[in-house]
Amino acid sequence: MSDRMKEGARVRRSVLGDAHVDRAEAAQTDFDAPFQRLITEGAWGTVWADDTIPARERSMLTLSLLAATGNFDEIPMHIRATASTGASPQDVMQAFLHVAVYAGVPRANHAIKLAKQTYAEMGVDL
């Protein structure tokens, strides 16, 4: 295992939690193993592992980009990750307000809906 893969696995677990990563690893097949390596080394071992931007801000950027590009399926996972990254619900709302202005109200509206549902599941009072 490469150093980048090891660091990516460590960062992924620290942000998403052991349970999430364990489920992803248990569901992995030979077919999607190359993809799992790519995201572990690239997204987690390169981007998220870089300490230039703190995890809180990286979390806000990620949520903004997911909402702005309409990639809503991963928003709940990254809302749950805010418990580890330190991004507060208020931080997330500010990120989604930027999405509304720069990428469109409908995308921000849907992201906010998903965030509210996920925070409720997490027991976070808004």
PDB file of C-alpha atoms in Angstrom:
ATOM      1  CA  MET A   1       0.000   0.000   0.000  1.00  0.00           C
ATOM      2  CA  SER A   2       1.417   3.391  -1.003  1.00  0.00           C
ATOM      3  CA  ASP A   3       1.977   6.173   1.514  1.00  0.00           C
ATOM      4  CA  ARG A   4      -0.703   8.249  -0.233  1.00  0.00           C
ATOM      5  CA  MET A   5      -3.158   5.351   0.057  1.00  0.00           C
ATOM      6  CA  LYS A   6      -2.369   4.929   3.779  1.00  0.00           C
ATOM      7  CA  GLU A   7      -2.752   8.658   4.431  1.00  0.00           C
ATOM      8  CA  GLY A   8      -5.946   8.758   2.363  1.00  0.00           C
ATOM      9  CA  ALA A   9      -7.428   5.865   4.330  1.00  0.00           C
ATOM     10  CA  ARG A  10      -6.524   7.602   7.597  1.00  0.00           C
ATOM     11  CA  VAL A  11      -8.026  10.947   6.552  1.00  0.00           C
ATOM     12  CA  ARG A  12     -11.128   9.313   5.070  1.00  0.00           C
ATOM     13  CA  ARG A  13     -11.767   7.510   8.352  1.00  0.00           C
ATOM     14  CA  SER A  14     -11.158  10.664  10.397  1.00  0.00           C
ATOM     15  CA  VAL A  15     -13.651  12.670   8.315  1.00  0.00           C
ATOM     16  CA  LEU A  16     -16.323  10.108   7.420  1.00  0.00           C
ATOM     17  CA  GLY A  17     -15.957   7.753  10.380  1.00  0.00           C
ATOM     18  CA  ASP A  18     -15.023   4.104  10.675  1.00  0.00           C
ATOM     19  CA  ALA A  19     -18.572   2.828  10.175  1.00  0.00           C
ATOM     20  CA  HIS A  20     -18.949   4.579   6.810  1.00  0.00           C
ATOM     21  CA  VAL A  21     -15.548   3.438   5.526  1.00  0.00           C
ATOM     22  CA  ASP A  22     -16.098  -0.104   6.822  1.00  0.00           C
ATOM     23  CA  ARG A  23     -19.409  -0.274   4.917  1.00  0.00           C
ATOM     24  CA  ALA A  24     -17.758   1.031   1.741  1.00  0.00           C
ATOM     25  CA  GLU A  25     -14.922  -1.461   2.041  1.00  0.00           C
ATOM     26  CA  ALA A  26     -17.310  -4.358   2.713  1.00  0.00           C
ATOM     27  CA  ALA A  27     -19.307  -3.454  -0.403  1.00  0.00           C
ATOM     28  CA  GLN A  28     -16.208  -3.159  -2.589  1.00  0.00           C
ATOM     29  CA  THR A  29     -15.847  -5.632  -5.441  1.00  0.00           C
ATOM     30  CA  ASP A  30     -13.147  -6.274  -8.002  1.00  0.00           C
ATOM     31  CA  PHE A  31     -15.186  -4.092 -10.361  1.00  0.00           C
ATOM     32  CA  ASP A  32     -15.119  -0.932  -8.239  1.00  0.00           C
ATOM     33  CA  ALA A  33     -11.774  -1.481  -6.470  1.00  0.00           C
ATOM     34  CA  PRO A  34      -9.960   0.851  -8.928  1.00  0.00           C
ATOM     35  CA  PHE A  35     -12.476   3.609  -8.151  1.00  0.00           C
ATOM     36  CA  GLN A  36     -12.071   3.119  -4.402  1.00  0.00           C
ATOM     37  CA  ARG A  37      -8.276   3.380  -4.820  1.00  0.00           C
ATOM     38  CA  LEU A  38      -8.691   6.538  -6.902  1.00  0.00           C
ATOM     39  CA  ILE A  39     -10.835   8.344  -4.330  1.00  0.00           C
ATOM     40  CA  THR A  40      -8.780   7.127  -1.371  1.00  0.00           C
ATOM     41  CA  GLU A  41      -5.486   8.239  -2.905  1.00  0.00           C
ATOM     42  CA  GLY A  42      -6.754  11.267  -4.830  1.00  0.00           C
ATOM     43  CA  ALA A  43      -9.601  12.829  -2.891  1.00  0.00           C
ATOM     44  CA  TRP A  44      -8.550  11.754   0.594  1.00  0.00           C
ATOM     45  CA  GLY A  45      -4.788  11.199   0.281  1.00  0.00           C
ATOM     46  CA  THR A  46      -4.073  14.275  -1.816  1.00  0.00           C
ATOM     47  CA  VAL A  47      -6.835  16.883  -1.474  1.00  0.00           C
ATOM     48  CA  TRP A  48      -8.252  16.287   2.012  1.00  0.00           C
ATOM     49  CA  ALA A  49      -4.834  15.361   3.457  1.00  0.00           C
ATOM     50  CA  ASP A  50      -3.333  18.719   2.445  1.00  0.00           C
ATOM     51  CA  ASP A  51      -3.256  20.976   5.492  1.00  0.00           C
ATOM     52  CA  THR A  52      -3.275  24.258   3.533  1.00  0.00           C
ATOM     53  CA  ILE A  53      -7.037  24.531   4.107  1.00  0.00           C
ATOM     54  CA  PRO A  54      -8.456  23.411   7.479  1.00  0.00           C
ATOM     55  CA  ALA A  55     -10.995  20.577   7.471  1.00  0.00           C
ATOM     56  CA  ARG A  56     -13.817  22.971   8.441  1.00  0.00           C
ATOM     57  CA  GLU A  57     -13.314  25.105   5.354  1.00  0.00           C
ATOM     58  CA  ARG A  58     -12.660  22.082   3.141  1.00  0.00           C
ATOM     59  CA  SER A  59     -15.976  20.665   4.321  1.00  0.00           C
ATOM     60  CA  MET A  60     -17.771  23.908   3.421  1.00  0.00           C
ATOM     61  CA  LEU A  61     -16.101  23.973   0.000  1.00  0.00           C
ATOM     62  CA  THR A  62     -17.061  20.374  -0.660  1.00  0.00           C
ATOM     63  CA  LEU A  63     -20.692  20.935   0.277  1.00  0.00           C
ATOM     64  CA  SER A  64     -20.823  24.083  -1.857  1.00  0.00           C
ATOM     65  CA  LEU A  65     -19.355  22.318  -4.862  1.00  0.00           C
ATOM     66  CA  LEU A  66     -21.636  19.316  -4.495  1.00  0.00           C
ATOM     67  CA  ALA A  67     -24.695  21.575  -4.350  1.00  0.00           C
ATOM     68  CA  ALA A  68     -23.523  23.903  -7.133  1.00  0.00           C
ATOM     69  CA  THR A  69     -22.896  21.006  -9.506  1.00  0.00           C
ATOM     70  CA  GLY A  70     -26.101  19.193  -8.581  1.00  0.00           C
ATOM     71  CA  ASN A  71     -24.321  16.205  -7.039  1.00  0.00           C
ATOM     72  CA  PHE A  72     -26.852  15.854  -4.252  1.00  0.00           C
ATOM     73  CA  ASP A  73     -26.329  12.168  -3.416  1.00  0.00           C
ATOM     74  CA  GLU A  74     -23.172  12.900  -1.421  1.00  0.00           C
ATOM     75  CA  ILE A  75     -24.502  15.895   0.504  1.00  0.00           C
ATOM     76  CA  PRO A  76     -25.923  13.841   3.421  1.00  0.00           C
ATOM     77  CA  MET A  77     -22.591  12.019   3.816  1.00  0.00           C
ATOM     78  CA  HIS A  78     -20.706  15.318   3.933  1.00  0.00           C
ATOM     79  CA  ILE A  79     -23.259  16.872   6.314  1.00  0.00           C
ATOM     80  CA  ARG A  80     -22.627  13.943   8.664  1.00  0.00           C
ATOM     81  CA  ALA A  81     -18.885  14.552   8.231  1.00  0.00           C
ATOM     82  CA  THR A  82     -19.266  18.076   9.640  1.00  0.00           C
ATOM     83  CA  ALA A  83     -19.409  16.460  13.082  1.00  0.00           C
ATOM     84  CA  SER A  84     -15.729  15.598  12.492  1.00  0.00           C
ATOM     85  CA  THR A  85     -14.622  18.615  10.494  1.00  0.00           C
ATOM     86  CA  GLY A  86     -16.026  21.283  12.786  1.00  0.00           C
ATOM     87  CA  ALA A  87     -18.243  22.981  10.200  1.00  0.00           C
ATOM     88  CA  SER A  88     -21.336  24.150  12.065  1.00  0.00           C
ATOM     89  CA  PRO A  89     -24.861  24.235  10.650  1.00  0.00           C
ATOM     90  CA  GLN A  90     -24.418  28.003  10.384  1.00  0.00           C
ATOM     91  CA  ASP A  91     -21.238  27.476   8.340  1.00  0.00           C
ATOM     92  CA  VAL A  92     -23.093  25.099   6.052  1.00  0.00           C
ATOM     93  CA  MET A  93     -25.931  27.574   5.602  1.00  0.00           C
ATOM     94  CA  GLN A  94     -23.442  30.263   4.616  1.00  0.00           C
ATOM     95  CA  ALA A  95     -21.949  27.892   2.056  1.00  0.00           C
ATOM     96  CA  PHE A  96     -25.389  27.170   0.609  1.00  0.00           C
ATOM     97  CA  LEU A  97     -26.215  30.890   0.496  1.00  0.00           C
ATOM     98  CA  HIS A  98     -23.182  31.280  -1.746  1.00  0.00           C
ATOM     99  CA  VAL A  99     -24.523  28.454  -3.890  1.00  0.00           C
ATOM    100  CA  ALA A 100     -27.862  30.266  -4.202  1.00  0.00           C
ATOM    101  CA  VAL A 101     -26.209  33.462  -5.426  1.00  0.00           C
ATOM    102  CA  TYR A 102     -23.550  31.955  -7.679  1.00  0.00           C
ATOM    103  CA  ALA A 103     -25.069  28.666  -8.876  1.00  0.00           C
ATOM    104  CA  GLY A 104     -28.815  28.980  -8.447  1.00  0.00           C
ATOM    105  CA  VAL A 105     -31.572  29.057  -5.870  1.00  0.00           C
ATOM    106  CA  PRO A 106     -33.049  25.647  -6.824  1.00  0.00           C
ATOM    107  CA  ARG A 107     -29.739  23.864  -6.163  1.00  0.00           C
ATOM    108  CA  ALA A 108     -29.254  25.631  -2.855  1.00  0.00           C
ATOM    109  CA  ASN A 109     -32.862  24.948  -1.889  1.00  0.00           C
ATOM    110  CA  HIS A 110     -32.464  21.218  -2.512  1.00  0.00           C
ATOM    111  CA  ALA A 111     -29.145  21.115  -0.653  1.00  0.00           C
ATOM    112  CA  ILE A 112     -30.719  22.891   2.331  1.00  0.00           C
ATOM    113  CA  LYS A 113     -33.577  20.378   2.332  1.00  0.00           C
ATOM    114  CA  LEU A 114     -31.075  17.504   2.414  1.00  0.00           C
ATOM    115  CA  ALA A 115     -29.053  19.202   5.142  1.00  0.00           C
ATOM    116  CA  LYS A 116     -32.131  19.714   7.319  1.00  0.00           C
ATOM    117  CA  GLN A 117     -33.132  16.054   6.919  1.00  0.00           C
ATOM    118  CA  THR A 118     -29.615  14.856   7.711  1.00  0.00           C
ATOM    119  CA  TYR A 119     -29.174  17.127  10.716  1.00  0.00           C
ATOM    120  CA  ALA A 120     -32.534  15.870  12.054  1.00  0.00           C
ATOM    121  CA  GLU A 121     -31.309  12.276  11.658  1.00  0.00           C
ATOM    122  CA  MET A 122     -28.147  13.271  13.539  1.00  0.00           C
ATOM    123  CA  GLY A 123     -30.203  14.798  16.360  1.00  0.00           C
ATOM    124  CA  VAL A 124     -28.893  18.296  15.662  1.00  0.00           C
ATOM    125  CA  ASP A 125     -31.368  21.042  16.558  1.00  0.00           C
ATOM    126  CA  LEU A 126     -31.453  23.813  13.974  1.00  0.00           C
TER     127      LEU A 126
END
